[in-house]
């Protein structure tokens, strides 16, 4: 019996055949996998078993081989008495095979039974989101999340970088965003200030680290709502130029970006221009959640803009806003994502090529996916990691089926996969973050993979 998370698609133990003895005498035969991925495996061996693999001739061999074709994330492992052969059409697949091997070693020790594993992911989007806006998590802690993602064969890190309570990424053209916007005077947990941000150099370091583990990074700048930290720095971004502090407590804020002033769009485009080169994976998340429209209803700029453009209400104004920013990204070869929260009734103003991350399943979900919109399932019950285990337990998450009901097989292909968000309103440190994330993220990884 093997205990591997996520459980492989197909695993056969060859009863009666001998075991492979994993040891310092095992030679590594590799000409296909990047050095960083191998170092990860070697350091795992040294840490847990106090030996590394030898590069010279050995009594036994671990062979890494490249398959001609196939899913680059799929892999095979063949274990016999003298040899472990792992193969894949892609480096990611070889890396995943090594993650499986790590788990076999941890649960069986160094005597590995003869076996065959033939494994491939069900979905190619297997994500985890970290909200660093409410509480800042420094680079080393972000790397800890990435390490554990890799163990679970998760391949998308969605980095929620801005919130009402803090702007966390350096933008050279707008230095106040981090000088002032990354600091809140106190928090839900008492009268203590909280602050922190990533320099552009930090961002490059994290993205490179993620790539070494075959994880893509999708940044999120949440707009037009959840922008109070930016408005605190540059009040003219809001409808009424209000002077506000960086938000101290969580909750949906009424002061959002003004969608009627051209200067707002220029600000967003400037921010994107600095961030696009830092995030080369081709996706950008625009937020779009929890946008209350009170200010827009009263704002002369927003109202004049709606009239001029032919938008019938403030919902259409938000859809216009999201599409305009998405088109700016598209011109630069970047695909956009957004939460589906506020686009319950998508109109012709919301571009179909914006991918929906589903935090709910509004009634036009089926119509939109059937018409070709791509989606990622993050429905809050059961995928939000911050919600207490007492509300819905691990079994409720594990037994969830991610498919969108009542759609045909062709439309089902527009469901790219799953993502589990860790919102941090109530998650001020790693101790709480680890408690929320595990074991639930393991269950979600298995749903997404198997
Ligand atoms: C969300 O739950 N605010 C997307
Ligand atoms: Zn306005």
CSV table of C-alpha atoms and ligand atoms in Angstrom, one decimal:
chain,number,residue,atom,x,y,z
A,1,UNK,CA,0.0,0.0,0.0
A,2,UNK,CA,1.4,3.4,-1.1
A,3,UNK,CA,0.3,6.6,0.5
A,4,UNK,CA,0.9,9.3,-2.1
A,5,UNK,CA,-0.9,12.7,-2.2
A,6,UNK,CA,-2.3,13.4,-4.8
A,7,UNK,CA,-3.0,9.7,-5.4
A,8,UNK,CA,-1.5,8.6,-8.8
A,9,UNK,CA,-3.8,7.6,-11.6
A,10,UNK,CA,-2.5,4.1,-11.9
A,11,UNK,CA,-0.1,2.2,-9.6
A,12,UNK,CA,0.8,-1.5,-9.7
A,13,UNK,CA,3.0,-3.2,-7.1
A,14,UNK,CA,4.7,-6.3,-8.6
A,15,UNK,CA,4.1,-8.8,-5.8
A,16,UNK,CA,6.9,-11.3,-5.3
A,17,UNK,CA,9.5,-9.2,-7.1
A,18,UNK,CA,12.5,-7.9,-5.1
A,19,UNK,CA,13.0,-4.4,-3.7
A,20,UNK,CA,15.2,-1.6,-5.0
A,21,UNK,CA,17.7,-0.5,-2.4
A,22,UNK,CA,18.0,3.2,-2.5
A,23,UNK,CA,21.4,4.3,-1.1
A,24,UNK,CA,24.6,6.4,-1.6
A,25,UNK,CA,25.6,3.6,-4.1
A,26,UNK,CA,22.7,4.6,-6.4
A,27,UNK,CA,23.9,6.4,-9.5
A,28,UNK,CA,22.0,9.2,-11.0
A,29,UNK,CA,21.8,9.0,-14.8
A,30,UNK,CA,20.4,12.3,-16.1
A,31,UNK,CA,20.8,14.4,-19.2
A,32,UNK,CA,17.3,15.8,-19.3
A,33,UNK,CA,16.3,17.6,-16.1
A,34,UNK,CA,17.4,21.0,-15.0
A,35,UNK,CA,20.0,21.2,-12.2
A,36,UNK,CA,17.8,23.1,-9.8
A,37,UNK,CA,15.1,20.4,-9.8
A,38,UNK,CA,17.8,17.7,-9.1
A,39,UNK,CA,19.3,19.7,-6.3
A,40,UNK,CA,15.9,19.9,-4.7
A,41,UNK,CA,15.8,16.1,-4.8
A,42,UNK,CA,19.4,15.7,-3.6
A,43,UNK,CA,18.8,18.1,-0.7
A,44,UNK,CA,15.7,16.1,0.3
A,45,UNK,CA,17.8,12.9,0.4
A,46,UNK,CA,20.5,14.6,2.5
A,47,UNK,CA,18.0,16.1,4.9
A,48,UNK,CA,15.9,13.0,5.5
A,49,UNK,CA,18.3,10.1,4.8
A,50,UNK,CA,21.8,11.6,5.1
A,51,UNK,CA,23.1,10.6,1.7
A,52,UNK,CA,23.0,11.9,-1.9
A,53,UNK,CA,23.1,10.1,-5.2
A,54,UNK,CA,26.4,9.5,-6.8
A,55,UNK,CA,27.2,10.8,-10.3
A,56,UNK,CA,29.6,7.9,-11.1
A,57,UNK,CA,29.0,4.2,-11.6
A,58,UNK,CA,26.9,2.6,-8.9
A,59,UNK,CA,25.4,-0.7,-7.8
A,60,UNK,CA,22.0,0.6,-8.8
A,61,UNK,CA,20.7,3.4,-11.0
A,62,UNK,CA,18.1,6.1,-11.0
A,63,UNK,CA,17.5,6.9,-14.6
A,64,UNK,CA,15.7,10.0,-15.9
A,65,UNK,CA,14.5,9.7,-19.5
A,66,UNK,CA,12.7,11.9,-21.9
A,67,UNK,CA,9.6,10.5,-23.7
A,68,UNK,CA,9.1,11.5,-27.3
A,69,UNK,CA,5.6,12.9,-26.9
A,70,UNK,CA,2.7,13.2,-24.4
A,71,UNK,CA,1.4,15.5,-21.7
A,72,UNK,CA,4.5,17.3,-20.3
A,73,UNK,CA,3.1,16.9,-16.8
A,74,UNK,CA,2.4,13.2,-17.0
A,75,UNK,CA,5.1,10.7,-16.0
A,76,UNK,CA,5.9,7.0,-15.5
A,77,UNK,CA,8.0,5.3,-12.8
A,78,UNK,CA,9.3,1.8,-13.2
A,79,UNK,CA,11.0,0.2,-10.2
A,80,UNK,CA,12.9,-3.1,-10.5
A,81,UNK,CA,15.7,-4.5,-8.3
A,82,UNK,CA,18.5,-2.7,-10.0
A,83,UNK,CA,16.9,0.3,-11.6
A,84,UNK,CA,14.4,3.1,-11.1
A,85,UNK,CA,13.4,4.6,-14.4
A,86,UNK,CA,11.4,7.7,-14.5
A,87,UNK,CA,10.2,9.2,-17.8
A,88,UNK,CA,8.1,12.1,-19.1
A,89,UNK,CA,7.7,14.2,-22.2
A,90,UNK,CA,8.4,17.3,-20.1
A,91,UNK,CA,10.6,18.5,-17.3
A,92,UNK,CA,7.5,19.2,-15.2
A,93,UNK,CA,6.6,15.5,-15.4
A,94,UNK,CA,10.1,14.4,-14.4
A,95,UNK,CA,9.9,16.8,-11.5
A,96,UNK,CA,6.5,15.4,-10.4
A,97,UNK,CA,7.9,11.9,-10.6
A,98,UNK,CA,10.6,12.9,-8.1
A,99,UNK,CA,7.9,14.3,-5.8
A,100,UNK,CA,6.2,11.0,-5.9
A,101,UNK,CA,9.5,9.2,-5.2
A,102,UNK,CA,10.0,11.5,-2.2
A,103,UNK,CA,6.7,10.4,-0.8
A,104,UNK,CA,7.4,6.8,-1.4
A,105,UNK,CA,10.8,7.1,0.4
A,106,UNK,CA,9.2,8.9,3.3
A,107,UNK,CA,6.5,6.3,3.8
A,108,UNK,CA,8.4,3.1,2.9
A,109,UNK,CA,12.0,3.9,3.7
A,110,UNK,CA,14.8,3.2,1.3
A,111,UNK,CA,13.6,-0.3,0.2
A,112,UNK,CA,11.3,0.4,-2.6
A,113,UNK,CA,9.1,-2.4,-3.9
A,114,UNK,CA,9.1,-3.2,-7.6
A,115,UNK,CA,6.3,-1.2,-9.1
A,116,UNK,CA,4.9,0.7,-12.0
A,117,UNK,CA,3.3,4.1,-11.8
A,118,UNK,CA,1.5,5.7,-14.7
A,119,UNK,CA,0.4,9.1,-13.7
A,120,UNK,CA,-1.2,12.2,-15.3
A,121,UNK,CA,-3.1,15.2,-14.1
A,122,UNK,CA,-6.9,15.6,-14.6
A,123,UNK,CA,-6.6,19.4,-14.8
A,124,UNK,CA,-3.8,21.6,-15.9
A,125,UNK,CA,-4.7,24.5,-13.7
A,126,UNK,CA,-4.1,23.5,-10.1
A,127,UNK,CA,-3.8,26.6,-8.0
A,128,UNK,CA,-3.2,28.1,-4.6
A,129,UNK,CA,-3.8,31.8,-3.8
A,130,UNK,CA,-2.1,33.8,-1.1
A,131,UNK,CA,-3.6,37.1,0.1
A,132,UNK,CA,-0.6,39.2,1.2
A,133,UNK,CA,-2.7,42.4,1.2
A,134,UNK,CA,-4.4,41.9,4.6
A,135,UNK,CA,-1.2,40.5,6.1
A,136,UNK,CA,2.2,40.7,4.5
A,137,UNK,CA,4.1,37.4,4.1
A,138,UNK,CA,7.9,37.9,3.5
A,139,UNK,CA,9.8,36.3,0.7
A,140,UNK,CA,11.0,33.3,2.8
A,141,UNK,CA,7.5,32.5,3.9
A,142,UNK,CA,6.2,32.7,0.3
A,143,UNK,CA,8.9,30.2,-0.6
A,144,UNK,CA,7.7,27.9,2.1
A,145,UNK,CA,4.2,28.0,0.5
A,146,UNK,CA,5.8,27.2,-2.9
A,147,UNK,CA,7.8,24.3,-1.5
A,148,UNK,CA,4.6,22.7,-0.2
A,149,UNK,CA,2.7,23.4,-3.4
A,150,UNK,CA,5.4,21.5,-5.3
A,151,UNK,CA,5.1,18.5,-3.1
A,152,UNK,CA,1.4,18.4,-4.0
A,153,UNK,CA,2.0,18.9,-7.7
A,154,UNK,CA,0.2,22.3,-7.7
A,155,UNK,CA,1.3,24.4,-10.6
A,156,UNK,CA,-0.3,27.9,-10.3
A,157,UNK,CA,0.6,30.5,-7.6
A,158,UNK,CA,-1.9,33.3,-7.6
A,159,UNK,CA,-0.4,36.2,-5.7
A,160,UNK,CA,-3.0,38.6,-4.4
A,161,UNK,CA,-0.8,41.6,-4.1
A,162,UNK,CA,-3.0,44.6,-3.2
A,163,UNK,CA,-5.9,45.2,-0.8
A,164,UNK,CA,-7.7,48.0,1.0
A,165,UNK,CA,-5.4,47.1,4.0
A,166,UNK,CA,-2.1,47.3,2.1
A,167,UNK,CA,-0.3,47.7,-1.3
A,168,UNK,CA,2.6,45.2,-1.4
A,169,UNK,CA,4.5,45.7,-4.6
A,170,UNK,CA,7.0,48.4,-5.5
A,171,UNK,CA,5.9,50.6,-8.4
A,172,UNK,CA,8.8,53.0,-9.2
A,173,UNK,CA,6.5,55.6,-10.9
A,174,UNK,CA,4.3,55.8,-7.8
A,175,UNK,CA,6.6,55.4,-4.8
A,176,UNK,CA,3.9,56.4,-2.3
A,177,UNK,CA,2.1,53.1,-2.9
A,178,UNK,CA,4.7,51.3,-0.9
A,179,UNK,CA,6.1,54.2,1.2
A,180,UNK,CA,2.7,55.0,2.6
A,181,UNK,CA,0.2,52.4,1.2
A,182,UNK,CA,2.0,49.4,2.6
A,183,UNK,CA,1.4,50.5,6.2
A,184,UNK,CA,-1.8,50.3,8.3
A,185,UNK,CA,-1.9,51.9,11.7
A,186,UNK,CA,-3.6,48.9,13.4
A,187,UNK,CA,-5.4,45.7,12.5
A,188,UNK,CA,-8.4,43.5,13.5
A,189,UNK,CA,-6.0,42.0,16.1
A,190,UNK,CA,-5.3,45.1,18.1
A,191,UNK,CA,-3.6,48.5,18.1
A,192,UNK,CA,-0.4,47.4,16.4
A,193,UNK,CA,0.8,48.7,13.1
A,194,UNK,CA,1.4,46.3,10.3
A,195,UNK,CA,3.4,46.8,7.1
A,196,UNK,CA,5.6,45.2,4.4
A,197,UNK,CA,6.1,45.1,0.7
A,198,UNK,CA,8.1,43.4,-2.0
A,199,UNK,CA,10.7,45.2,-4.1
A,200,UNK,CA,10.7,44.4,-7.8
A,201,UNK,CA,13.9,42.4,-7.0
A,202,UNK,CA,12.0,40.4,-4.5
A,203,UNK,CA,9.3,39.7,-7.1
A,204,UNK,CA,12.0,38.4,-9.5
A,205,UNK,CA,13.5,36.2,-6.9
A,206,UNK,CA,10.1,34.6,-6.0
A,207,UNK,CA,9.1,34.1,-9.6
A,208,UNK,CA,12.4,32.4,-10.4
A,209,UNK,CA,12.0,30.2,-7.4
A,210,UNK,CA,8.5,29.2,-8.4
A,211,UNK,CA,9.7,28.4,-11.9
A,212,UNK,CA,12.4,26.1,-10.5
A,213,UNK,CA,9.5,24.1,-9.2
A,214,UNK,CA,7.4,24.3,-12.4
A,215,UNK,CA,4.9,26.7,-10.8
A,216,UNK,CA,3.6,29.6,-12.8
A,217,UNK,CA,2.9,32.9,-11.0
A,218,UNK,CA,-0.3,35.0,-11.6
A,219,UNK,CA,-0.2,38.4,-10.0
A,220,UNK,CA,-3.4,40.1,-8.9
A,221,UNK,CA,-3.9,43.8,-8.7
A,222,UNK,CA,-7.5,44.0,-7.4
A,223,UNK,CA,-9.5,46.7,-9.2
A,224,UNK,CA,-11.7,48.8,-9.2
A,225,UNK,CA,-12.7,47.9,-5.6
A,226,UNK,CA,-10.3,46.8,-2.8
A,227,UNK,CA,-8.2,49.9,-3.7
A,228,UNK,CA,-8.3,51.9,-0.5
A,229,UNK,CA,-4.5,51.6,0.1
A,230,UNK,CA,-3.9,53.2,-3.3
A,231,UNK,CA,-6.6,55.9,-2.8
A,232,UNK,CA,-4.9,56.7,0.6
A,233,UNK,CA,-1.8,57.6,-1.4
A,234,UNK,CA,-3.4,59.2,-4.4
A,235,UNK,CA,-6.9,60.5,-3.4
A,236,UNK,CA,-7.6,61.6,-7.0
A,237,UNK,CA,-8.0,58.0,-8.0
A,238,UNK,CA,-11.4,58.0,-6.2
A,239,UNK,CA,-14.6,59.6,-7.4
A,240,UNK,CA,-14.5,62.5,-4.8
A,241,UNK,CA,-10.8,62.8,-4.1
A,242,UNK,CA,-11.4,61.7,-0.5
A,243,UNK,CA,-8.6,61.7,2.0
A,244,UNK,CA,-8.6,58.3,3.6
A,245,UNK,CA,-6.2,56.2,5.6
A,246,UNK,CA,-5.0,52.7,4.5
A,247,UNK,CA,-7.9,50.5,5.8
A,248,UNK,CA,-7.3,49.1,9.2
A,249,UNK,CA,-10.1,46.5,9.3
A,250,UNK,CA,-11.5,44.1,6.8
A,251,UNK,CA,-14.9,44.6,5.0
A,252,UNK,CA,-16.2,45.8,1.7
A,253,UNK,CA,-15.2,49.5,1.3
A,254,UNK,CA,-17.3,52.1,-0.5
A,255,UNK,CA,-14.5,54.3,-1.9
A,256,UNK,CA,-13.2,52.6,-5.1
A,257,UNK,CA,-11.4,53.7,-8.2
A,258,UNK,CA,-13.3,56.3,-10.3
A,259,UNK,CA,-14.1,54.6,-13.6
A,260,UNK,CA,-15.1,57.9,-15.3
A,261,UNK,CA,-11.7,59.7,-15.1
A,262,UNK,CA,-9.1,59.0,-17.8
A,263,UNK,CA,-6.4,59.5,-15.3
A,264,UNK,CA,-7.5,56.4,-13.4
A,265,UNK,CA,-6.9,54.2,-16.5
A,266,UNK,CA,-3.5,55.9,-17.0
A,267,UNK,CA,-2.6,55.0,-13.5
A,268,UNK,CA,-3.6,51.3,-14.0
A,269,UNK,CA,-1.7,51.1,-17.3
A,270,UNK,CA,1.4,52.6,-15.7
A,271,UNK,CA,1.2,50.0,-12.9
A,272,UNK,CA,0.7,47.2,-15.4
A,273,UNK,CA,3.6,48.4,-17.5
A,274,UNK,CA,6.0,47.9,-14.6
A,275,UNK,CA,4.5,44.6,-13.6
A,276,UNK,CA,4.2,42.8,-16.9
A,277,UNK,CA,7.9,42.2,-17.4
A,278,UNK,CA,8.2,40.8,-13.8
A,279,UNK,CA,5.5,38.1,-14.4
A,280,UNK,CA,6.3,36.4,-17.7
A,281,UNK,CA,3.8,33.5,-17.4
A,282,UNK,CA,1.1,35.2,-19.5
A,283,UNK,CA,-1.7,35.7,-17.0
A,284,UNK,CA,-2.8,38.6,-15.0
A,285,UNK,CA,-5.6,38.8,-12.4
A,286,UNK,CA,-7.7,42.0,-12.3
A,287,UNK,CA,-9.8,41.2,-9.2
A,288,UNK,CA,-13.2,42.7,-9.9
A,289,UNK,CA,-14.8,41.4,-6.7
A,290,UNK,CA,-17.0,43.2,-4.2
A,291,UNK,CA,-17.4,46.4,-6.1
A,292,UNK,CA,-20.1,48.4,-4.4
A,293,UNK,CA,-21.4,51.1,-6.7
A,294,UNK,CA,-22.6,53.9,-4.3
A,295,UNK,CA,-19.9,56.4,-5.3
A,296,UNK,CA,-20.3,55.7,-9.0
A,297,UNK,CA,-24.0,56.5,-8.8
A,298,UNK,CA,-23.3,59.9,-7.4
A,299,UNK,CA,-20.0,60.7,-9.3
A,300,UNK,CA,-20.3,63.3,-12.1
A,301,UNK,CA,-17.3,61.8,-13.9
A,302,UNK,CA,-18.7,58.3,-13.8
A,303,UNK,CA,-22.2,59.4,-14.8
A,304,UNK,CA,-20.9,61.6,-17.7
A,305,UNK,CA,-18.7,58.7,-18.9
A,306,UNK,CA,-21.6,56.2,-18.8
A,307,UNK,CA,-23.8,58.6,-20.8
A,308,UNK,CA,-21.1,59.3,-23.4
A,309,UNK,CA,-20.3,55.6,-23.8
A,310,UNK,CA,-23.9,54.3,-23.8
A,311,UNK,CA,-23.7,52.3,-20.6
A,312,UNK,CA,-27.1,51.7,-19.0
A,313,UNK,CA,-26.0,51.3,-15.4
A,314,UNK,CA,-23.0,51.0,-13.0
A,315,UNK,CA,-22.8,47.2,-13.5
A,316,UNK,CA,-22.1,47.9,-17.2
A,317,UNK,CA,-19.6,50.5,-16.2
A,318,UNK,CA,-17.7,47.9,-14.2
A,319,UNK,CA,-17.8,45.5,-17.2
A,320,UNK,CA,-16.5,48.2,-19.5
A,321,UNK,CA,-13.7,48.9,-17.0
A,322,UNK,CA,-12.6,45.3,-16.7
A,323,UNK,CA,-12.7,44.9,-20.5
A,324,UNK,CA,-10.7,48.0,-21.2
A,325,UNK,CA,-7.9,46.9,-18.9
A,326,UNK,CA,-8.1,43.3,-20.2
A,327,UNK,CA,-7.7,44.6,-23.8
A,328,UNK,CA,-4.6,46.6,-22.7
A,329,UNK,CA,-3.1,43.4,-21.4
A,330,UNK,CA,-4.2,41.4,-24.4
A,331,UNK,CA,-2.2,43.7,-26.8
A,332,UNK,CA,0.9,42.7,-24.8
A,333,UNK,CA,0.1,39.0,-25.1
A,334,UNK,CA,-1.3,38.6,-21.5
A,335,UNK,CA,-4.6,36.9,-20.7
A,336,UNK,CA,-6.8,38.3,-18.0
A,337,UNK,CA,-8.7,36.7,-15.1
A,338,UNK,CA,-11.3,38.1,-12.7
A,339,UNK,CA,-13.5,37.0,-9.9
A,340,UNK,CA,-17.1,36.3,-11.1
A,341,UNK,CA,-18.7,37.9,-8.0
A,342,UNK,CA,-20.0,41.1,-9.5
A,343,UNK,CA,-20.6,39.9,-13.1
A,344,UNK,CA,-23.5,37.8,-12.3
A,345,UNK,CA,-25.3,39.2,-15.4
A,346,UNK,CA,-22.4,39.5,-17.9
A,347,UNK,CA,-23.5,41.7,-20.8
A,348,UNK,CA,-21.8,42.5,-24.1
A,349,UNK,CA,-19.6,44.9,-22.3
A,350,UNK,CA,-17.7,42.1,-20.6
A,351,UNK,CA,-15.2,40.4,-22.9
A,352,UNK,CA,-15.6,36.7,-23.3
A,353,UNK,CA,-11.9,36.0,-23.2
A,354,UNK,CA,-11.6,37.2,-19.6
A,355,UNK,CA,-11.3,34.0,-17.5
A,356,UNK,CA,-13.6,33.8,-14.6
A,357,UNK,CA,-12.4,32.6,-11.3
A,358,UNK,CA,-15.6,31.4,-9.7
A,359,UNK,CA,-16.1,32.3,-6.1
A,360,UNK,CA,-19.8,31.5,-6.6
A,361,UNK,CA,-21.9,29.8,-9.3
A,362,UNK,CA,-24.3,32.5,-10.5
A,363,UNK,CA,-27.1,31.6,-12.7
A,364,UNK,CA,-25.4,32.5,-16.0
A,365,UNK,CA,-22.4,30.3,-15.3
A,366,UNK,CA,-23.7,27.6,-17.7
A,367,UNK,CA,-24.5,30.0,-20.4
A,368,UNK,CA,-21.1,31.7,-20.2
A,369,UNK,CA,-19.0,28.5,-20.2
A,370,UNK,CA,-21.1,27.1,-23.0
A,371,UNK,CA,-20.5,30.3,-25.0
A,372,UNK,CA,-16.8,29.8,-24.5
A,373,UNK,CA,-15.7,31.6,-21.4
A,374,UNK,CA,-12.9,29.7,-19.6
A,375,UNK,CA,-13.3,29.3,-15.8
A,376,UNK,CA,-11.4,28.2,-12.7
A,377,UNK,CA,-13.5,26.7,-9.9
A,378,UNK,CA,-12.8,28.4,-6.5
A,379,UNK,CA,-16.3,28.2,-5.1
A,380,UNK,CA,-16.0,29.3,-1.5
A,381,UNK,CA,-17.5,26.2,0.0
A,382,UNK,CA,-15.4,24.0,-0.2
A,383,UNK,CA,-12.3,25.7,-1.7
A,384,UNK,CA,-11.7,28.7,0.6
A,385,UNK,CA,-8.9,27.7,2.9
A,386,UNK,CA,-9.5,30.5,5.4
A,387,UNK,CA,-13.0,29.3,6.3
A,388,UNK,CA,-13.0,27.2,9.5
A,389,UNK,CA,-13.0,23.4,9.4
A,390,UNK,CA,-16.0,23.7,11.8
A,391,UNK,CA,-18.1,25.2,9.0
A,392,UNK,CA,-17.2,22.5,6.5
A,393,UNK,CA,-14.9,19.7,7.3
A,394,UNK,CA,-12.1,18.1,5.3
A,395,UNK,CA,-14.5,15.4,4.0
A,396,UNK,CA,-16.8,18.0,2.6
A,397,UNK,CA,-13.9,19.4,0.6
A,398,UNK,CA,-12.5,16.1,-0.4
A,399,UNK,CA,-15.9,14.7,-1.6
A,400,UNK,CA,-16.7,17.8,-3.7
A,401,UNK,CA,-16.9,17.3,-7.4
A,402,UNK,CA,-15.5,20.4,-9.2
A,403,UNK,CA,-17.4,19.9,-12.5
A,404,UNK,CA,-20.0,22.5,-13.4
A,405,UNK,CA,-23.3,20.7,-13.6
A,406,UNK,CA,-25.6,20.6,-16.7
A,407,UNK,CA,-23.1,21.4,-19.4
A,408,UNK,CA,-21.9,19.3,-22.4
A,409,UNK,CA,-18.5,17.6,-22.7
A,410,UNK,CA,-17.2,20.3,-25.1
A,411,UNK,CA,-18.1,23.1,-22.7
A,412,UNK,CA,-16.6,21.1,-19.8
A,413,UNK,CA,-13.2,21.6,-21.4
A,414,UNK,CA,-13.5,25.3,-20.6
A,415,UNK,CA,-13.2,24.5,-16.9
A,416,UNK,CA,-9.4,24.8,-16.6
A,417,UNK,CA,-9.1,23.5,-13.1
A,418,UNK,CA,-9.3,24.4,-9.5
A,419,UNK,CA,-7.8,27.0,-7.1
A,420,UNK,CA,-7.8,27.2,-3.4
A,421,UNK,CA,-7.5,30.8,-2.0
A,422,UNK,CA,-6.1,31.7,1.4
A,423,UNK,CA,-7.7,35.0,2.3
A,424,UNK,CA,-5.9,36.5,5.3
A,425,UNK,CA,-8.3,38.8,7.1
A,426,UNK,CA,-8.1,36.4,10.0
A,427,UNK,CA,-4.7,34.8,9.2
A,428,UNK,CA,-2.0,37.1,10.7
A,429,UNK,CA,0.9,34.7,10.7
A,430,UNK,CA,2.4,31.4,9.4
A,431,UNK,CA,1.1,29.4,12.3
A,432,UNK,CA,-2.5,30.2,11.4
A,433,UNK,CA,-1.7,30.0,7.7
A,434,UNK,CA,-0.3,26.4,8.0
A,435,UNK,CA,-3.3,25.4,10.1
A,436,UNK,CA,-5.8,26.7,7.5
A,437,UNK,CA,-3.9,25.3,4.5
A,438,UNK,CA,-3.1,21.8,5.6
A,439,UNK,CA,-4.5,19.3,5.3
A,440,UNK,CA,-7.2,20.9,3.2
A,441,UNK,CA,-4.9,21.9,0.4
A,442,UNK,CA,-3.8,18.3,0.1
A,443,UNK,CA,-7.4,17.2,-0.4
A,444,UNK,CA,-7.9,19.9,-3.1
A,445,UNK,CA,-4.6,19.0,-4.8
A,446,UNK,CA,-5.9,15.4,-5.1
A,447,UNK,CA,-9.3,16.6,-6.5
A,448,UNK,CA,-7.4,18.7,-9.1
A,449,UNK,CA,-4.9,15.9,-10.0
A,450,UNK,CA,-6.8,12.6,-9.7
B,1,LIG,C1,-13.8,37.2,-2.9
B,1,LIG,O1,-14.1,36.2,-2.2
B,1,LIG,N1,-13.6,38.4,-2.4
B,1,LIG,C2,-13.4,36.9,-4.2
B,2,LIG,ZN1,-16.3,58.3,-10.5
